[in-house]
mmCIF file of C-alpha atoms in Angstrom:
data_model
loop_
_atom_site.group_PDB
_atom_site.id
_atom_site.type_symbol
_atom_site.label_atom_id
_atom_site.label_comp_id
_atom_site.label_asym_id
_atom_site.label_seq_id
_atom_site.Cartn_x
_atom_site.Cartn_y
_atom_site.Cartn_z
ATOM 1 C CA UNK A 1 16.262 17.665 -3.158
ATOM 2 C CA UNK A 2 19.568 15.976 -3.856
ATOM 3 C CA UNK A 3 20.175 18.183 -6.912
ATOM 4 C CA UNK A 4 19.573 21.304 -4.812
ATOM 5 C CA UNK A 5 22.038 20.161 -2.169
ATOM 6 C CA UNK A 6 24.580 19.220 -4.818
ATOM 7 C CA UNK A 7 24.291 22.669 -6.427
ATOM 8 C CA UNK A 8 24.866 24.372 -3.084
ATOM 9 C CA UNK A 9 27.857 22.194 -2.211
ATOM 10 C CA UNK A 10 29.455 22.703 -5.594
ATOM 11 C CA UNK A 11 28.928 26.455 -5.267
ATOM 12 C CA UNK A 12 30.749 26.453 -1.933
ATOM 13 C CA UNK A 13 33.476 24.264 -3.380
ATOM 14 C CA UNK A 14 34.008 26.630 -6.323
ATOM 15 C CA UNK A 15 34.119 29.654 -4.035
ATOM 16 C CA UNK A 16 36.801 27.977 -1.931
ATOM 17 C CA UNK A 17 38.795 27.345 -5.105
ATOM 18 C CA UNK A 18 38.559 30.996 -6.205
ATOM 19 C CA UNK A 19 39.609 32.213 -2.774
ATOM 20 C CA UNK A 20 42.826 30.213 -2.969
ATOM 21 C CA UNK A 21 44.285 32.664 -5.445
ATOM 22 C CA UNK A 22 43.544 35.663 -3.195
ATOM 23 C CA UNK A 23 45.362 34.472 -0.062
ATOM 24 C CA UNK A 24 48.948 34.193 1.006
ATOM 25 C CA UNK A 25 50.673 30.775 0.964
ATOM 26 C CA UNK A 26 49.723 29.919 4.557
ATOM 27 C CA UNK A 27 46.080 30.790 4.027
ATOM 28 C CA UNK A 28 46.174 29.010 0.701
ATOM 29 C CA UNK A 29 47.271 25.809 2.431
ATOM 30 C CA UNK A 30 44.373 26.103 4.868
ATOM 31 C CA UNK A 31 41.844 26.706 2.079
ATOM 32 C CA UNK A 32 43.204 23.824 0.015
ATOM 33 C CA UNK A 33 42.842 21.604 3.064
ATOM 34 C CA UNK A 34 39.252 22.777 3.452
ATOM 35 C CA UNK A 35 38.662 22.078 -0.228
ATOM 36 C CA UNK A 36 39.985 18.536 0.136
ATOM 37 C CA UNK A 37 37.765 17.985 3.172
ATOM 38 C CA UNK A 38 34.788 19.350 1.268
ATOM 39 C CA UNK A 39 35.633 17.054 -1.629
ATOM 40 C CA UNK A 40 35.610 14.036 0.683
ATOM 41 C CA UNK A 41 32.314 15.235 2.144
ATOM 42 C CA UNK A 42 30.841 15.578 -1.339
ATOM 43 C CA UNK A 43 31.904 12.038 -2.197
ATOM 44 C CA UNK A 44 30.462 10.634 1.025
ATOM 45 C CA UNK A 45 27.252 12.609 0.606
ATOM 46 C CA UNK A 46 26.611 11.555 -2.979
ATOM 47 C CA UNK A 47 28.167 8.095 -3.222
ATOM 48 C CA UNK A 48 25.838 5.278 -2.177
ATOM 49 C CA UNK A 49 27.307 3.100 0.535
ATOM 50 C CA UNK A 50 26.246 -0.049 2.351
ATOM 51 C CA UNK A 51 25.098 1.589 5.584
ATOM 52 C CA UNK A 52 21.847 2.715 7.280
ATOM 53 C CA UNK A 53 21.961 6.079 5.532
ATOM 54 C CA UNK A 54 21.275 4.320 2.239
ATOM 55 C CA UNK A 55 19.692 1.053 3.397
ATOM 56 C CA UNK A 56 16.842 1.310 5.904
ATOM 57 C CA UNK A 57 13.667 -0.766 5.819
ATOM 58 C CA UNK A 58 10.395 1.164 5.876
ATOM 59 C CA UNK A 59 7.808 -1.376 7.054
ATOM 60 C CA UNK A 60 5.010 1.180 7.134
ATOM 61 C CA UNK A 61 5.879 2.356 3.646
ATOM 62 C CA UNK A 62 5.804 -1.183 2.257
ATOM 63 C CA UNK A 63 2.451 -1.894 3.922
ATOM 64 C CA UNK A 64 0.953 1.297 2.531
ATOM 65 C CA UNK A 65 2.339 0.683 -0.954
ATOM 66 C CA UNK A 66 1.047 -2.885 -1.091
ATOM 67 C CA UNK A 67 -2.394 -1.831 0.110
ATOM 68 C CA UNK A 68 -2.755 1.202 -2.141
ATOM 69 C CA UNK A 69 -0.737 0.387 -5.263
ATOM 70 C CA UNK A 70 -0.820 -3.390 -5.787
ATOM 71 C CA UNK A 71 -4.144 -4.113 -7.478
ATOM 72 C CA UNK A 72 -6.112 -7.340 -7.087
ATOM 73 C CA UNK A 73 -3.442 -9.319 -5.217
ATOM 74 C CA UNK A 74 -4.635 -9.838 -1.637
ATOM 75 C CA UNK A 75 -2.787 -13.162 -1.263
ATOM 76 C CA UNK A 76 0.545 -11.907 -2.598
ATOM 77 C CA UNK A 77 0.264 -8.668 -0.631
ATOM 78 C CA UNK A 78 -0.090 -10.446 2.714
ATOM 79 C CA UNK A 79 2.734 -12.896 2.018
ATOM 80 C CA UNK A 80 5.160 -10.239 0.803
ATOM 81 C CA UNK A 81 4.502 -7.938 3.765
ATOM 82 C CA UNK A 82 4.945 -10.672 6.382
ATOM 83 C CA UNK A 83 7.953 -12.274 4.693
ATOM 84 C CA UNK A 84 9.921 -9.069 4.058
ATOM 85 C CA UNK A 85 9.025 -7.441 7.382
ATOM 86 C CA UNK A 86 9.937 -10.575 9.335
ATOM 87 C CA UNK A 87 13.228 -10.962 7.508
ATOM 88 C CA UNK A 88 14.284 -7.317 7.728
ATOM 89 C CA UNK A 89 13.378 -7.191 11.427
ATOM 90 C CA UNK A 90 15.635 -10.144 12.197
ATOM 91 C CA UNK A 91 19.166 -9.000 13.007
ATOM 92 C CA UNK A 92 20.509 -12.528 12.585
ATOM 93 C CA UNK A 93 18.533 -14.509 9.982
ATOM 94 C CA UNK A 94 19.481 -18.155 9.497
ATOM 95 C CA UNK A 95 19.414 -17.928 5.701
ATOM 96 C CA UNK A 96 18.749 -15.399 2.925
ATOM 97 C CA UNK A 97 15.153 -14.527 2.104
ATOM 98 C CA UNK A 98 14.082 -16.408 -1.028
ATOM 99 C CA UNK A 99 10.791 -15.519 -2.699
ATOM 100 C CA UNK A 100 9.441 -17.102 -5.873
ATOM 101 C CA UNK A 101 6.735 -14.992 -7.529
ATOM 102 C CA UNK A 102 4.414 -16.712 -10.002
ATOM 103 C CA UNK A 103 1.521 -15.731 -12.224
ATOM 104 C CA UNK A 104 0.429 -14.603 -15.629
ATOM 105 C CA UNK A 105 2.100 -11.612 -17.222
ATOM 106 C CA UNK A 106 0.913 -8.184 -16.100
ATOM 107 C CA UNK A 107 -0.254 -9.258 -12.650
ATOM 108 C CA UNK A 108 2.306 -7.263 -10.657
ATOM 109 C CA UNK A 109 5.374 -9.450 -10.075
ATOM 110 C CA UNK A 110 7.926 -6.908 -11.301
ATOM 111 C CA UNK A 111 5.998 -4.115 -9.637
ATOM 112 C CA UNK A 112 6.179 -5.860 -6.250
ATOM 113 C CA UNK A 113 9.946 -6.275 -6.628
ATOM 114 C CA UNK A 114 10.140 -2.539 -7.231
ATOM 115 C CA UNK A 115 8.047 -1.772 -4.124
ATOM 116 C CA UNK A 116 10.286 -3.977 -1.976
ATOM 117 C CA UNK A 117 13.425 -2.277 -3.297
ATOM 118 C CA UNK A 118 11.980 1.209 -2.803
ATOM 119 C CA UNK A 119 11.210 0.481 0.842
ATOM 120 C CA UNK A 120 14.652 -0.945 1.641
ATOM 121 C CA UNK A 121 17.094 1.058 -0.479
ATOM 122 C CA UNK A 122 17.120 4.837 -0.636
ATOM 123 C CA UNK A 123 17.825 4.635 -4.375
ATOM 124 C CA UNK A 124 15.204 1.944 -4.966
ATOM 125 C CA UNK A 125 15.719 -0.035 -8.157
ATOM 126 C CA UNK A 126 18.550 2.345 -9.079
ATOM 127 C CA UNK A 127 20.542 1.221 -6.059
ATOM 128 C CA UNK A 128 23.924 -0.315 -6.807
ATOM 129 C CA UNK A 129 22.951 -3.035 -4.335
ATOM 130 C CA UNK A 130 19.930 -4.192 -6.348
ATOM 131 C CA UNK A 131 20.854 -6.572 -9.159
ATOM 132 C CA UNK A 132 18.468 -7.704 -11.898
ATOM 133 C CA UNK A 133 19.173 -10.705 -14.113
ATOM 134 C CA UNK A 134 17.099 -11.602 -17.175
ATOM 135 C CA UNK A 135 17.446 -14.815 -19.134
ATOM 136 C CA UNK A 136 17.559 -13.307 -22.613
ATOM 137 C CA UNK A 137 20.142 -10.660 -21.706
ATOM 138 C CA UNK A 138 22.453 -12.413 -19.262
ATOM 139 C CA UNK A 139 22.057 -16.122 -20.130
ATOM 140 C CA UNK A 140 21.022 -16.326 -23.814
ATOM 141 C CA UNK A 141 22.935 -19.413 -25.026
ATOM 142 C CA UNK A 142 22.360 -22.929 -23.705
ATOM 143 C CA UNK A 143 25.810 -23.948 -24.948
ATOM 144 C CA UNK A 144 27.382 -21.521 -22.461
ATOM 145 C CA UNK A 145 25.613 -22.969 -19.409
ATOM 146 C CA UNK A 146 28.756 -23.902 -17.483
ATOM 147 C CA UNK A 147 30.259 -20.461 -18.109
ATOM 148 C CA UNK A 148 27.053 -18.806 -16.902
ATOM 149 C CA UNK A 149 27.093 -20.878 -13.725
ATOM 150 C CA UNK A 150 30.610 -19.735 -12.892
ATOM 151 C CA UNK A 151 29.853 -16.102 -13.739
ATOM 152 C CA UNK A 152 26.665 -16.118 -11.677
ATOM 153 C CA UNK A 153 28.478 -17.474 -8.642
ATOM 154 C CA UNK A 154 31.168 -14.824 -8.956
ATOM 155 C CA UNK A 155 28.650 -12.008 -9.467
ATOM 156 C CA UNK A 156 26.719 -12.944 -6.356
ATOM 157 C CA UNK A 157 29.788 -13.581 -4.225
ATOM 158 C CA UNK A 158 31.379 -10.302 -5.271
ATOM 159 C CA UNK A 159 28.260 -8.224 -4.666
ATOM 160 C CA UNK A 160 27.443 -9.782 -1.284
ATOM 161 C CA UNK A 161 31.075 -9.289 -0.252
ATOM 162 C CA UNK A 162 30.614 -5.635 -1.159
ATOM 163 C CA UNK A 163 27.276 -5.360 0.677
ATOM 164 C CA UNK A 164 25.685 -8.119 2.755
ATOM 165 C CA UNK A 165 22.237 -6.560 2.258
ATOM 166 C CA UNK A 166 22.187 -7.032 -1.494
ATOM 167 C CA UNK A 167 19.067 -7.923 -3.465
ATOM 168 C CA UNK A 168 19.060 -10.211 -6.507
ATOM 169 C CA UNK A 169 16.071 -10.329 -8.844
ATOM 170 C CA UNK A 170 15.881 -13.077 -11.462
ATOM 171 C CA UNK A 171 13.303 -12.226 -14.119
ATOM 172 C CA UNK A 172 11.999 -14.609 -16.800
ATOM 173 C CA UNK A 173 12.715 -17.692 -14.720
ATOM 174 C CA UNK A 174 10.408 -19.635 -17.021
ATOM 175 C CA UNK A 175 12.918 -18.987 -19.828
ATOM 176 C CA UNK A 176 16.058 -19.776 -17.853
ATOM 177 C CA UNK A 177 18.103 -22.839 -18.710
ATOM 178 C CA UNK A 178 17.253 -25.697 -16.291
ATOM 179 C CA UNK A 179 20.116 -26.310 -13.899
ATOM 180 C CA UNK A 180 21.558 -22.798 -14.001
ATOM 181 C CA UNK A 181 19.893 -21.565 -10.837
ATOM 182 C CA UNK A 182 21.116 -24.645 -8.927
ATOM 183 C CA UNK A 183 24.616 -23.169 -9.159
ATOM 184 C CA UNK A 184 23.710 -20.647 -6.437
ATOM 185 C CA UNK A 185 22.118 -23.195 -4.079
ATOM 186 C CA UNK A 186 24.947 -22.956 -1.500
ATOM 187 C CA UNK A 187 24.337 -19.210 -1.177
ATOM 188 C CA UNK A 188 20.667 -19.787 -0.301
ATOM 189 C CA UNK A 189 21.282 -22.527 2.259
ATOM 190 C CA UNK A 190 21.690 -22.467 6.038
ATOM 191 C CA UNK A 191 25.403 -21.694 6.128
ATOM 192 C CA UNK A 192 27.026 -19.236 8.495
ATOM 193 C CA UNK A 193 29.706 -18.367 5.935
ATOM 194 C CA UNK A 194 31.081 -19.700 2.662
ATOM 195 C CA UNK A 195 34.725 -18.842 1.992
ATOM 196 C CA UNK A 196 34.461 -16.119 4.608
ATOM 197 C CA UNK A 197 31.316 -14.555 3.132
ATOM 198 C CA UNK A 198 27.891 -14.596 4.820
ATOM 199 C CA UNK A 199 24.862 -14.545 2.541
ATOM 200 C CA UNK A 200 22.262 -14.588 5.307
ATOM 201 C CA UNK A 201 21.157 -10.961 4.920
ATOM 202 C CA UNK A 202 20.706 -11.046 1.140
ATOM 203 C CA UNK A 203 17.358 -11.245 -0.636
ATOM 204 C CA UNK A 204 16.687 -13.395 -3.716
ATOM 205 C CA UNK A 205 13.520 -12.929 -5.769
ATOM 206 C CA UNK A 206 12.539 -15.172 -8.671
ATOM 207 C CA UNK A 207 9.900 -13.993 -11.160
ATOM 208 C CA UNK A 208 8.170 -16.475 -13.400
ATOM 209 C CA UNK A 209 5.066 -17.093 -15.502
ATOM 210 C CA UNK A 210 5.474 -20.802 -14.721
ATOM 211 C CA UNK A 211 2.680 -22.059 -12.520
ATOM 212 C CA UNK A 212 0.422 -19.300 -13.765
ATOM 213 C CA UNK A 213 -2.026 -21.746 -15.352
ATOM 214 C CA UNK A 214 -2.594 -23.601 -12.075
ATOM 215 C CA UNK A 215 -3.260 -20.274 -10.329
ATOM 216 C CA UNK A 216 -5.731 -19.253 -13.040
ATOM 217 C CA UNK A 217 -7.509 -22.604 -12.802
ATOM 218 C CA UNK A 218 -7.983 -22.206 -9.057
ATOM 219 C CA UNK A 219 -9.270 -18.641 -9.509
ATOM 220 C CA UNK A 220 -11.621 -19.890 -12.230
ATOM 221 C CA UNK A 221 -12.895 -22.665 -9.942
ATOM 222 C CA UNK A 222 -13.736 -20.083 -7.290
ATOM 223 C CA UNK A 223 -15.496 -17.875 -9.855
ATOM 224 C CA UNK A 224 -17.548 -20.748 -11.276
ATOM 225 C CA UNK A 225 -18.436 -21.825 -7.751
ATOM 226 C CA UNK A 226 -19.810 -18.377 -7.005
ATOM 227 C CA UNK A 227 -17.087 -17.691 -4.438
ATOM 228 C CA UNK A 228 -15.481 -14.304 -3.959
ATOM 229 C CA UNK A 229 -11.844 -14.203 -5.136
ATOM 230 C CA UNK A 230 -10.943 -12.524 -1.822
ATOM 231 C CA UNK A 231 -11.767 -15.885 -0.178
ATOM 232 C CA UNK A 232 -8.787 -17.506 -1.920
ATOM 233 C CA UNK A 233 -6.006 -18.268 0.562
ATOM 234 C CA UNK A 234 -2.377 -19.299 0.150
ATOM 235 C CA UNK A 235 -3.223 -22.830 1.268
ATOM 236 C CA UNK A 236 -5.548 -23.129 -1.742
ATOM 237 C CA UNK A 237 -2.670 -22.495 -4.128
ATOM 238 C CA UNK A 238 0.741 -23.227 -2.608
ATOM 239 C CA UNK A 239 0.975 -27.016 -2.972
ATOM 240 C CA UNK A 240 -0.272 -27.143 -6.563
ATOM 241 C CA UNK A 241 1.889 -24.150 -7.446
ATOM 242 C CA UNK A 242 5.151 -25.597 -6.109
ATOM 243 C CA UNK A 243 4.490 -28.958 -7.795
ATOM 244 C CA UNK A 244 3.591 -27.259 -11.070
ATOM 245 C CA UNK A 245 6.809 -25.233 -11.058
ATOM 246 C CA UNK A 246 8.980 -28.180 -9.988
ATOM 247 C CA UNK A 247 7.611 -30.429 -12.752
ATOM 248 C CA UNK A 248 7.518 -27.824 -15.516
ATOM 249 C CA UNK A 249 10.302 -28.692 -17.969
ATOM 250 C CA UNK A 250 10.101 -25.198 -19.451
ATOM 251 C CA UNK A 251 10.829 -23.587 -16.092
ATOM 252 C CA UNK A 252 14.242 -22.599 -14.771
ATOM 253 C CA UNK A 253 13.083 -24.171 -11.511
ATOM 254 C CA UNK A 254 12.432 -27.575 -13.111
ATOM 255 C CA UNK A 255 13.572 -30.289 -10.677
ATOM 256 C CA UNK A 256 15.713 -27.709 -8.932
ATOM 257 C CA UNK A 257 17.379 -28.507 -5.632
ATOM 258 C CA UNK A 258 16.162 -25.135 -4.372
ATOM 259 C CA UNK A 259 12.664 -26.599 -4.183
ATOM 260 C CA UNK A 260 13.759 -30.128 -3.347
ATOM 261 C CA UNK A 261 15.753 -28.851 -0.341
ATOM 262 C CA UNK A 262 13.020 -26.398 0.725
ATOM 263 C CA UNK A 263 15.202 -23.315 0.235
ATOM 264 C CA UNK A 264 12.407 -21.230 -1.300
ATOM 265 C CA UNK A 265 10.718 -19.545 1.657
ATOM 266 C CA UNK A 266 7.501 -18.633 -0.131
ATOM 267 C CA UNK A 267 5.893 -19.435 -3.447
ATOM 268 C CA UNK A 268 3.873 -16.276 -3.990
ATOM 269 C CA UNK A 269 0.843 -16.638 -6.295
ATOM 270 C CA UNK A 270 -0.353 -13.660 -8.334
ATOM 271 C CA UNK A 271 -3.993 -14.038 -9.295
ATOM 272 C CA UNK A 272 -5.234 -13.216 -12.812
ATOM 273 C CA UNK A 273 -6.801 -9.762 -13.012
ATOM 274 C CA UNK A 274 -10.448 -9.119 -13.773
ATOM 275 C CA UNK A 275 -11.985 -6.253 -15.752
ATOM 276 C CA UNK A 276 -12.509 -4.162 -12.610
ATOM 277 C CA UNK A 277 -8.830 -4.477 -11.736
ATOM 278 C CA UNK A 278 -7.770 -3.379 -15.212
ATOM 279 C CA UNK A 279 -9.971 -0.295 -14.829
ATOM 280 C CA UNK A 280 -8.141 0.482 -11.574
ATOM 281 C CA UNK A 281 -4.806 0.026 -13.344
ATOM 282 C CA UNK A 282 -5.824 2.455 -16.074
ATOM 283 C CA UNK A 283 -6.927 5.042 -13.504
ATOM 284 C CA UNK A 284 -3.617 4.654 -11.641
ATOM 285 C CA UNK A 285 -1.621 5.027 -14.879
ATOM 286 C CA UNK A 286 -3.488 8.220 -15.717
ATOM 287 C CA UNK A 287 -2.676 9.675 -12.322
ATOM 288 C CA UNK A 288 0.969 8.618 -12.605
ATOM 289 C CA UNK A 289 1.143 10.350 -15.991
ATOM 290 C CA UNK A 290 -0.087 13.595 -14.436
ATOM 291 C CA UNK A 291 -3.531 13.300 -16.010
ATOM 292 C CA UNK A 292 -6.931 13.637 -14.413
ATOM 293 C CA UNK A 293 -8.178 10.035 -13.969
ATOM 294 C CA UNK A 294 -11.267 9.444 -16.104
ATOM 295 C CA UNK A 295 -13.282 6.333 -15.329
ATOM 296 C CA UNK A 296 -15.147 6.303 -18.646
ATOM 297 C CA UNK A 297 -11.850 6.269 -20.572
ATOM 298 C CA UNK A 298 -10.432 3.626 -18.235
ATOM 299 C CA UNK A 299 -13.483 1.419 -18.780
ATOM 300 C CA UNK A 300 -13.227 1.795 -22.552
ATOM 301 C CA UNK A 301 -9.557 0.836 -22.493
ATOM 302 C CA UNK A 302 -10.186 -2.129 -20.195
ATOM 303 C CA UNK A 303 -13.110 -3.305 -22.317
ATOM 304 C CA UNK A 304 -10.977 -3.528 -25.448
ATOM 305 C CA UNK A 305 -8.477 -5.984 -23.944
ATOM 306 C CA UNK A 306 -8.517 -9.749 -24.476
ATOM 307 C CA UNK A 307 -10.073 -11.858 -21.712
ATOM 308 C CA UNK A 308 -10.177 -15.546 -20.788
ATOM 309 C CA UNK A 309 -12.258 -17.691 -21.097
ATOM 310 C CA UNK A 310 -13.435 -16.070 -24.323
ATOM 311 C CA UNK A 311 -17.096 -16.811 -23.713
ATOM 312 C CA UNK A 312 -17.153 -15.364 -20.199
ATOM 313 C CA UNK A 313 -14.367 -12.736 -20.439
ATOM 314 C CA UNK A 314 -13.355 -13.176 -16.790
ATOM 315 C CA UNK A 315 -9.591 -12.618 -16.650
ATOM 316 C CA UNK A 316 -7.389 -10.239 -18.637
ATOM 317 C CA UNK A 317 -4.920 -12.342 -20.631
ATOM 318 C CA UNK A 318 -2.160 -9.719 -20.307
ATOM 319 C CA UNK A 319 -3.261 -8.319 -16.962
ATOM 320 C CA UNK A 320 -2.305 -4.645 -16.786
ATOM 321 C CA UNK A 321 0.889 -5.016 -18.802
ATOM 322 C CA UNK A 322 -0.163 -3.029 -21.883
ATOM 323 C CA UNK A 323 -2.149 -0.317 -20.107
ATOM 324 C CA UNK A 324 0.599 2.329 -20.065
ATOM 325 C CA UNK A 325 1.419 1.895 -23.761
ATOM 326 C CA UNK A 326 -2.256 2.101 -24.780
ATOM 327 C CA UNK A 327 -3.077 5.128 -22.678
ATOM 328 C CA UNK A 328 -2.166 7.761 -25.287
ATOM 329 C CA UNK A 329 -4.526 6.175 -27.797
ATOM 330 C CA UNK A 330 -7.514 6.508 -25.500
ATOM 331 C CA UNK A 331 -6.829 9.966 -24.065
#
């Protein structure tokens, strides 16, 4: 739709430029003025800005997406919906929203971040107000820790100054150098302003595999006890999860003041996915690829993955992470 509008606007703009040569000087001045106005309009129309035209929370859209697209994560789905909806509905939050998403790879952590962004920013993950940091790319060398701390502070301050409703996603937190994330603690705290900048309307999301083992163990306990996984509640996981992350020396959240000072609003557990969930993932990937979903093919693909424990084959070790890349082989 945007491309169609752009084509039309450019067409009008070009016509106005051609007409300049056909008019007398007075008319030419008028047309040039119109061209300049049109140019400003084009810039405003196409250039993303920090206002309701580009940033508008769609609570219904997020609810629908979580219910229909996020597979096998009833606990995470409920937490995310309540946390984001409550925060975005508050015109004067006391602090930024801080979510820490934990679980094995392929369980939907990155996907949820994408769904949140798509229902807040018109441009979704492509928005200039959504910022993704990964350990290997942005903070690769332990010897540069102090430099990274300073850079990270400046990046966040500069982007929030530019747009108060900025989102920051930190991927691979389990690979981040311990102590680095503490450098942004002041921005996550209950301050009205810091050096004239308010961070209260920003969103911070941490993604990590740390704590995944404790989540899997709880899910396994429920399975062995003959309990339905849908009976698992946040209270069954939250305490063990936060302690596991806090005491994990391989986690970027190891002994962090963010946890010690209770600045993380929610530790969101992502449960390991079972065979039936992987089948659903395969069906969804087929549909997304423009193919006719075929359950028999999806079941074959799901059956060839590695599961844990080996004897019982309960949970997919890689969740749904490799489904898209394997699809061509099976279809």
